[in-house]
Short mmCIF file of C-alpha atoms in Angstrom, two decimals:
data_model
loop_
_atom_site.label_atom_id
_atom_site.label_comp_id
_atom_site.label_asym_id
_atom_site.label_seq_id
_atom_site.Cartn_x
_atom_site.Cartn_y
_atom_site.Cartn_z
CA UNK F 1 13.67 29.20 -21.15
CA UNK F 2 13.51 30.20 -17.46
CA UNK F 3 12.33 28.21 -14.49
CA UNK F 4 9.03 30.04 -14.23
CA UNK F 5 7.93 29.34 -17.86
CA UNK F 6 9.11 25.78 -17.37
CA UNK F 7 6.98 25.37 -14.26
CA UNK F 8 3.97 26.93 -15.99
CA UNK F 9 4.34 24.53 -18.93
CA UNK F 10 4.58 21.50 -16.64
CA UNK F 11 1.59 22.73 -14.62
CA UNK F 12 -0.55 23.08 -17.76
CA UNK F 13 0.45 19.59 -18.89
CA UNK F 14 -0.39 18.10 -15.49
CA UNK F 15 -3.79 19.80 -15.55
CA UNK F 16 -4.44 18.32 -18.99
CA UNK F 17 -3.42 14.89 -17.67
CA UNK F 18 -5.80 15.23 -14.73
CA UNK F 19 -8.62 16.31 -17.02
CA UNK F 20 -8.08 13.38 -19.38
CA UNK F 21 -8.00 10.97 -16.43
CA UNK F 22 -11.26 12.45 -15.13
CA UNK F 23 -12.84 12.12 -18.56
CA UNK F 24 -11.85 8.44 -18.73
CA UNK F 25 -13.24 7.72 -15.25
CA UNK F 26 -16.53 9.47 -16.02
CA UNK F 27 -17.13 7.10 -18.91
CA UNK F 28 -18.30 4.59 -16.28
CA UNK F 29 -21.20 6.93 -15.50
CA UNK F 30 -22.04 7.45 -19.17
CA UNK F 31 -20.61 10.97 -19.27
CA UNK F 32 -18.24 12.54 -21.78
CA UNK F 33 -17.34 16.03 -20.58
CA UNK F 34 -15.88 16.96 -23.99
CA UNK F 35 -18.62 15.67 -26.28
CA UNK F 36 -21.74 16.09 -24.11
CA UNK F 37 -22.03 19.86 -23.83
CA UNK F 38 -25.76 20.39 -24.29
CA UNK F 39 -28.14 21.66 -21.62
CA UNK F 40 -29.52 18.22 -20.75
CA UNK F 41 -26.05 16.66 -20.69
CA UNK F 42 -24.69 19.39 -18.41
CA UNK F 43 -27.74 19.00 -16.16
CA UNK F 44 -27.07 15.28 -15.89
CA UNK F 45 -23.44 15.97 -15.05
CA UNK F 46 -24.53 18.40 -12.32
CA UNK F 47 -26.93 15.76 -11.03
CA UNK F 48 -24.08 13.25 -10.79
CA UNK F 49 -21.94 15.79 -8.94
CA UNK F 50 -24.73 16.43 -6.42
CA UNK F 51 -25.28 12.69 -5.91
CA UNK F 52 -21.54 12.21 -5.40
CA UNK F 53 -21.42 15.02 -2.82
CA UNK F 54 -24.37 13.52 -0.92
CA UNK F 55 -22.71 10.08 -0.93
CA UNK F 56 -19.45 11.56 0.38
CA UNK F 57 -21.30 13.45 3.15
CA UNK F 58 -23.27 10.37 4.25
CA UNK F 59 -20.14 8.21 4.12
CA UNK F 60 -18.27 10.70 6.27
CA UNK F 61 -21.09 10.71 8.81
CA UNK F 62 -20.95 6.90 8.92
CA UNK F 63 -17.17 6.98 9.43
CA UNK F 64 -17.57 9.39 12.35
CA UNK F 65 -20.20 7.09 13.83
CA UNK F 66 -17.85 4.10 13.55
CA UNK F 67 -15.04 6.05 15.24
CA UNK F 68 -17.36 6.98 18.08
CA UNK F 69 -18.29 3.30 18.42
CA UNK F 70 -14.61 2.38 18.54
CA UNK F 71 -14.08 5.03 21.22
CA UNK F 72 -16.63 3.44 23.51
CA UNK F 73 -15.16 0.00 22.78
CA UNK F 74 -11.74 1.18 23.96
CA UNK F 75 -13.15 2.13 27.35
CA UNK F 76 -10.92 4.49 29.33
CA UNK F 77 -8.00 4.56 26.88
CA UNK F 78 -9.20 6.28 23.67
CA UNK F 79 -7.08 9.38 24.31
CA UNK F 80 -3.90 7.32 24.73
CA UNK F 81 -4.60 5.32 21.57
CA UNK F 82 -5.39 8.49 19.59
CA UNK F 83 -2.16 10.18 20.73
CA UNK F 84 -0.15 7.07 19.86
CA UNK F 85 -1.70 7.01 16.37
CA UNK F 86 -0.99 10.74 16.00
CA UNK F 87 2.70 10.00 16.55
CA UNK F 88 2.90 6.71 14.63
CA UNK F 89 1.04 7.82 11.48
CA UNK F 90 3.59 10.43 10.27
CA UNK F 91 6.52 8.26 11.41
CA UNK F 92 5.30 5.23 9.46
CA UNK F 93 4.43 7.41 6.46
CA UNK F 94 7.92 8.92 6.52
CA UNK F 95 9.54 5.48 6.48
CA UNK F 96 7.35 4.22 3.63
CA UNK F 97 7.72 7.38 1.55
CA UNK F 98 11.50 7.35 2.05
CA UNK F 99 11.72 3.77 0.80
CA UNK F 100 9.62 4.67 -2.25
CA UNK F 101 11.61 7.82 -3.08
CA UNK F 102 14.94 6.04 -2.63
CA UNK F 103 13.89 3.20 -4.93
CA UNK F 104 12.71 5.61 -7.66
CA UNK F 105 13.39 9.29 -8.08
CA UNK F 106 10.56 11.55 -6.83
CA UNK F 107 10.92 13.61 -10.01
CA UNK F 108 8.28 11.66 -11.92
CA UNK F 109 8.01 11.63 -15.73
CA UNK F 110 5.51 9.78 -17.90
CA UNK F 111 6.61 8.21 -21.19
CA UNK F 112 5.54 11.20 -23.37
CA UNK F 113 7.28 13.57 -20.95
CA UNK F 114 10.50 11.56 -21.24
CA UNK F 115 10.31 11.71 -25.04
CA UNK F 116 9.47 15.40 -25.42
CA UNK F 117 10.18 17.36 -22.22
CA UNK F 118 13.32 15.85 -20.72
CA UNK F 119 15.62 18.00 -22.86
CA UNK F 120 13.97 21.36 -22.15
CA UNK F 121 12.44 21.10 -18.67
CA UNK F 122 14.64 21.70 -15.67
CA UNK F 123 14.37 19.42 -12.62
CA UNK F 124 13.50 22.38 -10.41
CA UNK F 125 10.38 23.04 -12.47
CA UNK F 126 9.38 19.39 -12.26
CA UNK F 127 9.71 19.46 -8.48
CA UNK F 128 7.80 22.73 -8.12
CA UNK F 129 4.75 21.15 -9.77
CA UNK F 130 5.33 17.78 -8.08
CA UNK F 131 5.28 19.45 -4.67
CA UNK F 132 1.77 20.74 -5.27
CA UNK F 133 0.53 17.41 -6.64
CA UNK F 134 2.08 15.41 -3.80
CA UNK F 135 1.50 17.67 -0.83
CA UNK F 136 -2.13 18.62 -1.50
CA UNK F 137 -3.53 15.06 -1.03
CA UNK F 138 -1.11 14.42 1.85
CA UNK F 139 -2.34 17.49 3.74
CA UNK F 140 -5.97 16.62 2.96
CA UNK F 141 -5.59 13.04 4.19
CA UNK F 142 -3.73 14.26 7.26
CA UNK F 143 -6.53 16.69 8.09
CA UNK F 144 -9.17 13.98 7.68
CA UNK F 145 -7.20 11.52 9.80
CA UNK F 146 -6.51 14.16 12.44
CA UNK F 147 -10.19 14.99 12.77
CA UNK F 148 -10.98 11.29 13.20
CA UNK F 149 -8.31 11.02 15.91
CA UNK F 150 -9.79 14.11 17.59
CA UNK F 151 -13.21 12.47 17.63
CA UNK F 152 -11.63 9.28 18.97
CA UNK F 153 -9.90 11.19 21.78
CA UNK F 154 -13.09 13.15 22.55
CA UNK F 155 -11.16 16.38 22.08
CA UNK F 156 -12.93 19.75 22.52
CA UNK F 157 -11.80 20.77 19.03
CA UNK F 158 -11.18 17.95 16.54
CA UNK F 159 -10.13 20.60 14.00
CA UNK F 160 -7.03 21.30 16.12
CA UNK F 161 -6.06 17.63 15.80
CA UNK F 162 -6.71 17.90 12.06
CA UNK F 163 -4.33 20.86 11.72
CA UNK F 164 -1.69 19.11 13.82
CA UNK F 165 -1.69 15.83 11.90
CA UNK F 166 -1.86 17.64 8.55
CA UNK F 167 1.25 19.67 9.40
CA UNK F 168 3.11 16.57 10.64
CA UNK F 169 2.27 14.64 7.46
CA UNK F 170 3.36 17.68 5.45
CA UNK F 171 6.81 17.64 7.05
CA UNK F 172 7.08 13.84 6.86
CA UNK F 173 6.45 13.93 3.10
CA UNK F 174 9.03 16.67 2.63
CA UNK F 175 11.65 14.77 4.65
CA UNK F 176 11.16 11.70 2.46
CA UNK F 177 11.29 13.89 -0.64
CA UNK F 178 14.61 15.42 0.43
CA UNK F 179 16.02 11.93 1.09
CA UNK F 180 15.04 10.83 -2.41
CA UNK F 181 16.34 13.99 -4.08
CA UNK F 182 19.72 13.62 -2.41
CA UNK F 183 20.22 10.44 -4.42
CA UNK F 184 19.52 12.30 -7.69
CA UNK F 185 21.78 15.26 -6.94
CA UNK F 186 25.11 13.45 -6.46
CA UNK F 187 27.55 11.79 -8.83
CA UNK F 188 27.12 8.20 -9.90
CA UNK F 189 29.93 6.86 -7.70
CA UNK F 190 28.45 8.42 -4.56
CA UNK F 191 24.85 7.52 -5.32
CA UNK F 192 24.72 4.21 -3.44
CA UNK F 193 26.43 5.62 -0.33
CA UNK F 194 24.14 8.64 -0.28
CA UNK F 195 21.07 6.42 -0.72
CA UNK F 196 22.08 4.21 2.23
CA UNK F 197 22.87 7.24 4.41
CA UNK F 198 19.60 8.96 3.47
CA UNK F 199 17.62 5.79 4.18
CA UNK F 200 19.25 5.35 7.59
CA UNK F 201 18.66 9.01 8.41
CA UNK F 202 15.01 8.71 7.37
CA UNK F 203 14.54 5.71 9.69
CA UNK F 204 16.14 7.60 12.58
CA UNK F 205 13.96 10.64 11.91
CA UNK F 206 10.86 8.42 11.80
CA UNK F 207 11.77 6.91 15.18
CA UNK F 208 12.49 10.35 16.62
CA UNK F 209 9.19 11.63 15.28
CA UNK F 210 7.25 8.77 16.86
CA UNK F 211 8.93 9.31 20.24
CA UNK F 212 8.91 13.11 20.36
CA UNK F 213 5.44 13.99 19.07
CA UNK F 214 3.52 13.03 22.26
CA UNK F 215 5.96 15.07 24.39
CA UNK F 216 5.83 18.07 22.05
CA UNK F 217 2.04 17.97 21.93
CA UNK F 218 1.91 17.93 25.72
CA UNK F 219 4.43 20.78 26.08
CA UNK F 220 3.57 23.08 23.15
CA UNK F 221 -0.01 22.24 22.25
CA UNK F 222 -1.25 24.09 19.16
CA UNK F 223 1.93 26.20 19.06
CA UNK F 224 3.49 23.10 17.51
CA UNK F 225 1.59 23.68 14.25
CA UNK F 226 3.33 26.94 13.15
CA UNK F 227 6.68 25.54 14.30
CA UNK F 228 6.20 22.44 12.15
CA UNK F 229 5.11 24.57 9.18
CA UNK F 230 8.26 26.70 9.54
CA UNK F 231 10.37 23.53 9.37
CA UNK F 232 8.35 22.52 6.31
CA UNK F 233 9.14 25.83 4.59
CA UNK F 234 12.87 25.24 5.14
CA UNK F 235 12.52 21.73 3.73
CA UNK F 236 10.79 23.11 0.62
CA UNK F 237 13.76 25.41 -0.01
CA UNK F 238 16.19 22.51 0.53
CA UNK F 239 14.21 20.26 -1.83
CA UNK F 240 14.22 22.89 -4.59
CA UNK F 241 17.97 23.37 -4.11
CA UNK F 242 18.61 19.64 -4.45
CA UNK F 243 16.30 19.35 -7.46
CA UNK F 244 18.16 22.12 -9.27
CA UNK F 245 21.31 19.99 -9.02
CA UNK F 246 19.72 16.71 -10.11
CA UNK F 247 21.23 14.74 -12.99
CA UNK F 248 18.52 14.73 -15.67
CA UNK F 249 19.99 11.68 -17.41
CA UNK F 250 19.68 9.71 -14.18
CA UNK F 251 16.15 11.05 -13.63
CA UNK F 252 15.06 9.83 -17.07
CA UNK F 253 16.64 6.40 -16.55
CA UNK F 254 15.12 6.03 -13.08
CA UNK F 255 11.64 6.86 -14.41
CA UNK F 256 11.43 3.76 -16.60
CA UNK F 257 9.34 1.73 -14.17
CA UNK F 258 7.11 4.67 -13.24
CA UNK F 259 6.39 5.37 -16.91
CA UNK F 260 5.46 1.70 -17.45
CA UNK F 261 3.16 1.70 -14.40
CA UNK F 262 1.48 4.92 -15.47
CA UNK F 263 0.74 3.50 -18.91
CA UNK F 264 -1.09 0.59 -17.22
CA UNK F 265 -2.73 2.57 -14.41
CA UNK F 266 -6.31 2.08 -15.58
CA UNK F 267 -5.76 -1.68 -15.80
CA UNK F 268 -5.67 -1.64 -11.99
CA UNK F 269 -9.35 -0.67 -11.94
CA UNK F 270 -10.40 -3.61 -14.09
CA UNK F 271 -7.91 -6.26 -12.96
CA UNK F 272 -5.71 -5.30 -10.03
CA UNK F 273 -4.01 -8.70 -10.03
CA UNK F 274 -2.92 -8.44 -13.66
CA UNK F 275 -1.67 -4.89 -13.06
CA UNK F 276 0.47 -5.92 -10.08
CA UNK F 277 1.80 -8.96 -11.89
CA UNK F 278 2.78 -6.85 -14.93
CA UNK F 279 4.55 -4.34 -12.67
CA UNK F 280 6.33 -7.11 -10.80
CA UNK F 281 7.59 -8.73 -14.01
CA UNK F 282 8.76 -5.38 -15.37
CA UNK F 283 10.59 -4.68 -12.12
CA UNK F 284 12.28 -8.08 -12.00
CA UNK F 285 13.22 -7.86 -15.67
CA UNK F 286 15.01 -4.55 -15.11
CA UNK F 287 16.90 -5.74 -12.04
CA UNK F 288 20.47 -6.83 -12.62
CA UNK F 289 21.19 -10.39 -11.55
CA UNK F 290 24.50 -10.54 -9.70
CA UNK F 291 24.35 -14.32 -9.45
CA UNK F 292 22.89 -16.28 -12.33
CA UNK F 293 22.76 -19.73 -10.69
CA UNK F 294 21.44 -20.83 -7.31
CA UNK F 295 22.11 -24.04 -5.46
CA UNK F 296 18.90 -25.59 -4.16
CA UNK F 297 18.60 -28.20 -1.46
CA UNK F 298 17.61 -31.78 -2.16
CA UNK F 299 14.30 -33.54 -1.62
CA UNK F 300 11.50 -31.56 0.07
CA UNK F 301 14.04 -28.87 0.94
CA UNK F 302 14.24 -27.95 -2.74
CA UNK F 303 10.78 -26.39 -2.53
CA UNK F 304 11.72 -24.42 0.59
CA UNK F 305 15.02 -23.20 -0.86
CA UNK F 306 13.21 -22.18 -4.04
CA UNK F 307 10.73 -20.20 -1.96
CA UNK F 308 13.60 -18.51 -0.08
CA UNK F 309 15.30 -17.53 -3.33
CA UNK F 310 12.03 -16.18 -4.74
CA UNK F 311 11.51 -14.10 -1.60
CA UNK F 312 15.10 -12.81 -1.77
CA UNK F 313 14.72 -11.83 -5.45
CA UNK F 314 11.35 -10.17 -4.93
CA UNK F 315 11.67 -8.24 -1.69
CA UNK F 316 8.67 -5.98 -2.50
CA UNK F 317 6.54 -9.11 -2.06
CA UNK F 318 7.54 -8.86 1.60
CA UNK F 319 5.47 -5.68 1.84
CA UNK F 320 2.41 -7.63 0.69
CA UNK F 321 3.11 -10.33 3.26
CA UNK F 322 3.50 -7.74 6.02
CA UNK F 323 0.31 -5.95 4.95
CA UNK F 324 -1.61 -9.13 5.78
CA UNK F 325 0.40 -10.25 8.80
CA UNK F 326 1.02 -6.88 10.44
CA UNK F 327 -2.16 -4.99 9.50
CA UNK F 328 -5.21 -6.88 8.28
CA UNK F 329 -5.08 -10.12 10.27
CA UNK F 330 -3.84 -8.69 13.61
CA UNK F 331 -6.35 -5.87 13.27
CA UNK F 332 -9.19 -8.35 12.91
CA UNK F 333 -7.92 -10.43 15.85
CA UNK F 334 -7.70 -7.33 18.04
CA UNK F 335 -11.19 -6.22 17.03
CA UNK F 336 -12.57 -9.63 17.96
CA UNK F 337 -10.87 -9.40 21.35
CA UNK F 338 -12.29 -5.91 21.98
CA UNK F 339 -15.86 -7.00 21.10
CA UNK F 340 -16.74 -3.82 19.15
CA UNK F 341 -19.93 -2.89 17.34
CA UNK F 342 -20.99 -5.02 14.37
CA UNK F 343 -20.33 -2.11 12.02
CA UNK F 344 -16.65 -1.95 12.99
CA UNK F 345 -16.17 -5.65 12.24
CA UNK F 346 -18.02 -5.21 8.97
CA UNK F 347 -15.66 -2.42 7.91
CA UNK F 348 -12.66 -4.66 8.69
CA UNK F 349 -14.21 -7.53 6.74
CA UNK F 350 -14.93 -5.36 3.69
CA UNK F 351 -11.34 -4.09 3.75
CA UNK F 352 -10.00 -7.64 3.93
CA UNK F 353 -12.28 -8.85 1.12
CA UNK F 354 -11.23 -5.93 -1.06
CA UNK F 355 -7.60 -6.88 -0.48
CA UNK F 356 -8.40 -10.51 -1.38
CA UNK F 357 -9.13 -9.36 -4.93
CA UNK F 358 -5.37 -8.99 -5.40
CA UNK F 359 -3.07 -12.01 -5.68
CA UNK F 360 -2.34 -13.40 -2.22
CA UNK F 361 1.33 -12.65 -1.47
CA UNK F 362 1.36 -15.17 1.40
CA UNK F 363 1.45 -17.94 -1.25
CA UNK F 364 3.02 -16.15 -4.20
CA UNK F 365 5.59 -18.93 -4.85
CA UNK F 366 2.90 -21.61 -4.87
CA UNK F 367 0.79 -19.46 -7.17
CA UNK F 368 3.73 -19.04 -9.55
CA UNK F 369 4.36 -22.82 -9.61
CA UNK F 370 0.71 -23.51 -10.37
CA UNK F 371 0.41 -20.78 -12.97
CA UNK F 372 3.06 -22.40 -15.13
CA UNK F 373 1.29 -25.33 -16.80
CA UNK F 374 4.62 -26.82 -17.88
CA UNK F 375 6.13 -26.77 -14.38
CA UNK F 376 3.26 -27.99 -12.21
CA UNK F 377 2.94 -31.53 -13.72
CA UNK F 378 6.68 -32.00 -13.21
CA UNK F 379 6.48 -31.32 -9.45
CA UNK F 380 5.96 -34.68 -7.69
CA UNK F 381 4.09 -33.22 -4.72
CA UNK F 382 0.40 -33.20 -3.78
CA UNK F 383 -1.37 -29.91 -3.31
CA UNK F 384 -1.14 -29.63 0.47
CA UNK F 385 2.51 -30.60 0.59
CA UNK F 386 3.51 -28.24 -2.20
CA UNK F 387 1.50 -25.43 -0.62
CA UNK F 388 3.09 -25.96 2.80
CA UNK F 389 6.67 -26.11 1.50
CA UNK F 390 6.33 -23.23 -0.97
CA UNK F 391 4.67 -21.02 1.65
CA UNK F 392 6.90 -21.91 4.60
CA UNK F 393 9.31 -18.90 4.47
CA UNK F 394 6.49 -16.42 3.94
CA UNK F 395 4.39 -18.10 6.63
CA UNK F 396 7.23 -17.87 9.16
CA UNK F 397 7.68 -14.16 8.45
CA UNK F 398 3.93 -13.63 8.70
CA UNK F 399 3.69 -15.59 11.97
CA UNK F 400 6.44 -13.53 13.62
CA UNK F 401 4.99 -10.21 12.41
CA UNK F 402 1.43 -11.07 13.47
CA UNK F 403 2.64 -12.29 16.87
CA UNK F 404 4.48 -9.00 17.48
CA UNK F 405 1.63 -6.77 16.33
CA UNK F 406 -1.29 -8.78 17.73
CA UNK F 407 0.48 -9.60 21.02
CA UNK F 408 1.70 -6.04 21.53
CA UNK F 409 -1.70 -4.57 20.69
CA UNK F 410 -3.51 -7.01 22.99
CA UNK F 411 -1.13 -6.21 25.85
CA UNK F 412 -1.61 -2.47 25.29
CA UNK F 413 -5.41 -2.81 25.24
CA UNK F 414 -5.54 -5.29 28.13
CA UNK F 415 -6.98 -8.04 25.94
CA UNK F 416 -6.24 -11.78 25.83
CA UNK F 417 -2.69 -11.89 24.44
CA UNK F 418 -2.43 -15.65 23.83
CA UNK F 419 -5.91 -15.89 22.36
CA UNK F 420 -5.34 -12.92 20.04
CA UNK F 421 -2.03 -14.28 18.76
CA UNK F 422 -3.50 -17.77 18.26
CA UNK F 423 -6.48 -16.31 16.39
CA UNK F 424 -4.20 -14.30 14.08
CA UNK F 425 -2.14 -17.41 13.32
CA UNK F 426 -5.30 -19.43 12.59
CA UNK F 427 -6.59 -16.75 10.20
CA UNK F 428 -3.23 -16.62 8.42
CA UNK F 429 -3.35 -20.41 8.04
CA UNK F 430 -6.86 -20.17 6.56
CA UNK F 431 -5.67 -17.60 4.01
CA UNK F 432 -2.69 -19.76 3.01
CA UNK F 433 -4.91 -22.84 2.69
CA UNK F 434 -7.40 -20.92 0.56
CA UNK F 435 -4.56 -20.27 -1.91
CA UNK F 436 -4.41 -24.03 -2.55
CA UNK F 437 -7.41 -23.79 -4.87
CA UNK F 438 -5.12 -22.17 -7.45
CA UNK F 439 -3.69 -25.65 -8.13
CA UNK F 440 -4.92 -26.93 -11.53
CA UNK F 441 -5.04 -30.43 -10.02
CA UNK F 442 -8.00 -29.32 -7.88
CA UNK F 443 -9.92 -28.15 -10.94
CA UNK F 444 -8.98 -31.33 -12.84
CA UNK F 445 -10.71 -33.51 -10.24
CA UNK F 446 -14.09 -32.25 -11.43
CA UNK F 447 -17.02 -31.20 -9.31
CA UNK F 448 -17.59 -27.89 -7.59
CA UNK F 449 -14.59 -26.36 -5.86
CA UNK F 450 -14.30 -22.82 -4.43
CA UNK F 451 -11.95 -20.21 -5.78
CA UNK F 452 -9.21 -18.59 -3.72
CA UNK F 453 -11.32 -15.48 -3.25
CA UNK F 454 -14.43 -17.41 -2.20
CA UNK F 455 -12.53 -19.67 0.21
CA UNK F 456 -10.69 -16.78 1.85
CA UNK F 457 -13.75 -14.52 2.04
CA UNK F 458 -15.94 -17.29 3.48
CA UNK F 459 -13.31 -18.18 6.08
CA UNK F 460 -12.89 -14.61 7.25
CA UNK F 461 -16.66 -14.08 7.31
CA UNK F 462 -17.16 -17.15 9.49
CA UNK F 463 -14.41 -16.05 11.87
CA UNK F 464 -15.81 -12.51 12.09
CA UNK F 465 -19.32 -13.83 12.72
CA UNK F 466 -18.10 -16.13 15.48
CA UNK F 467 -15.99 -13.25 16.79
CA UNK F 468 -19.17 -11.48 17.88
CA UNK F 469 -19.26 -14.08 20.69
CA UNK F 470 -15.61 -13.66 21.71
CA UNK F 471 -12.06 -14.75 20.95
CA UNK F 472 -12.48 -18.42 21.89
CA UNK F 473 -15.47 -19.05 19.55
CA UNK F 474 -13.64 -17.20 16.76
CA UNK F 475 -10.53 -19.34 17.29
CA UNK F 476 -12.61 -22.53 17.26
CA UNK F 477 -14.31 -21.40 14.04
CA UNK F 478 -10.93 -20.58 12.43
CA UNK F 479 -9.55 -24.01 13.32
CA UNK F 480 -12.67 -25.65 11.92
CA UNK F 481 -12.30 -23.64 8.70
CA UNK F 482 -8.66 -24.73 8.43
CA UNK F 483 -9.66 -28.38 8.84
CA UNK F 484 -12.38 -28.03 6.19
CA UNK F 485 -10.03 -26.33 3.71
CA UNK F 486 -7.36 -28.98 4.25
CA UNK F 487 -9.95 -31.71 3.67
CA UNK F 488 -11.08 -30.06 0.42
CA UNK F 489 -7.46 -29.85 -0.77
CA UNK F 490 -6.65 -33.49 -0.04
CA UNK F 491 -5.44 -35.69 -2.93
#
């Protein structure tokens, strides 16, 4: 069986997977595209498609309006900010994609594919189809983001910015893909060394990309787009060459976690917290434990040392901590300092509330202690004390990250640096305190007590509402919310 028939077979299977996923998602709208084939059913399906297109068009118009509002809020610096984002977006994406592809092979196989296709399908065919599935949404998202940056910079042609960012994201994805494939194409003894070297090279390329893009845009302009696409074509050839030399046994073994996640993918729509917890437990269960016993400190330090060990064993939880401390919270603090339109703050609040639906990684150790009904009664610590000690390592990491991001952003935008950093710390403290309502002792006291989601959402809403008046009122409101949450958590 040649490579071309292999690729055609994989492509047909992927199309069938996409169609079955679409059929499952359309059940929410009362539509079954396989069973409902009559005239009225097809008319209703067309009606839903038209409604969806109208919603997408109106949403896009609203997004453009929000970007224009942000442009006026930035004053005389929207072009500089847009150019910085044009350079940072592909660099950050390259770093994140490289980490993902080095942790798990980019040659993805579902459980049925492992059982039936692994013996007959060549890795080159898998990659040929995977390139289309991966690069199409990357290019689309890059084009959308580039147009938004063009509108932010008040460029004569936002479509030129769209083409530029789409090509940069295209190359960034291919660079990460090559880094991941290098790990699959070497012998077992060289795999760790190659993975470390590829990761270091990906970080250096991301830094070089962030530093060189503004200069190249200034020097070459739109000529940069075909040059970047030519580099992308060379990377495609290199990726296919590496995939042809991949060890299929290693690819199958490395797909274990991906196959488990794919089997649970629709659980994320109904209960994102349960989905992430199941993936985390599967990942920790597969990891080899080099050291079976840990020495904890004595007294209150036992809680802190336990939290440090948990953070060391579950490093992906650090990404969740950084997503709050380096993205959501500093972004809200910066928006409050810039005094933007109400719609911009509302978009930030809705994003934060959506993220609150997931388990709060800032207090994941405390949440684990409280979730175990056999462990929590044996811990001789009140709620506030246990929360503070369990969350101390994560809180320190979050405080440093938010200070760097919020302080650096405030200095770049000529905002109040100290006020922005203090506001970000106060909001992080409110989120950590809101996690205290996971303690079963709070529910055992009786009476009405808020949930973690309600406490966190109410705190952020109050801070955002006070932020319409400025940084100082928002900081005062955040401190008041912290005092109220601490009072509600008292024993």
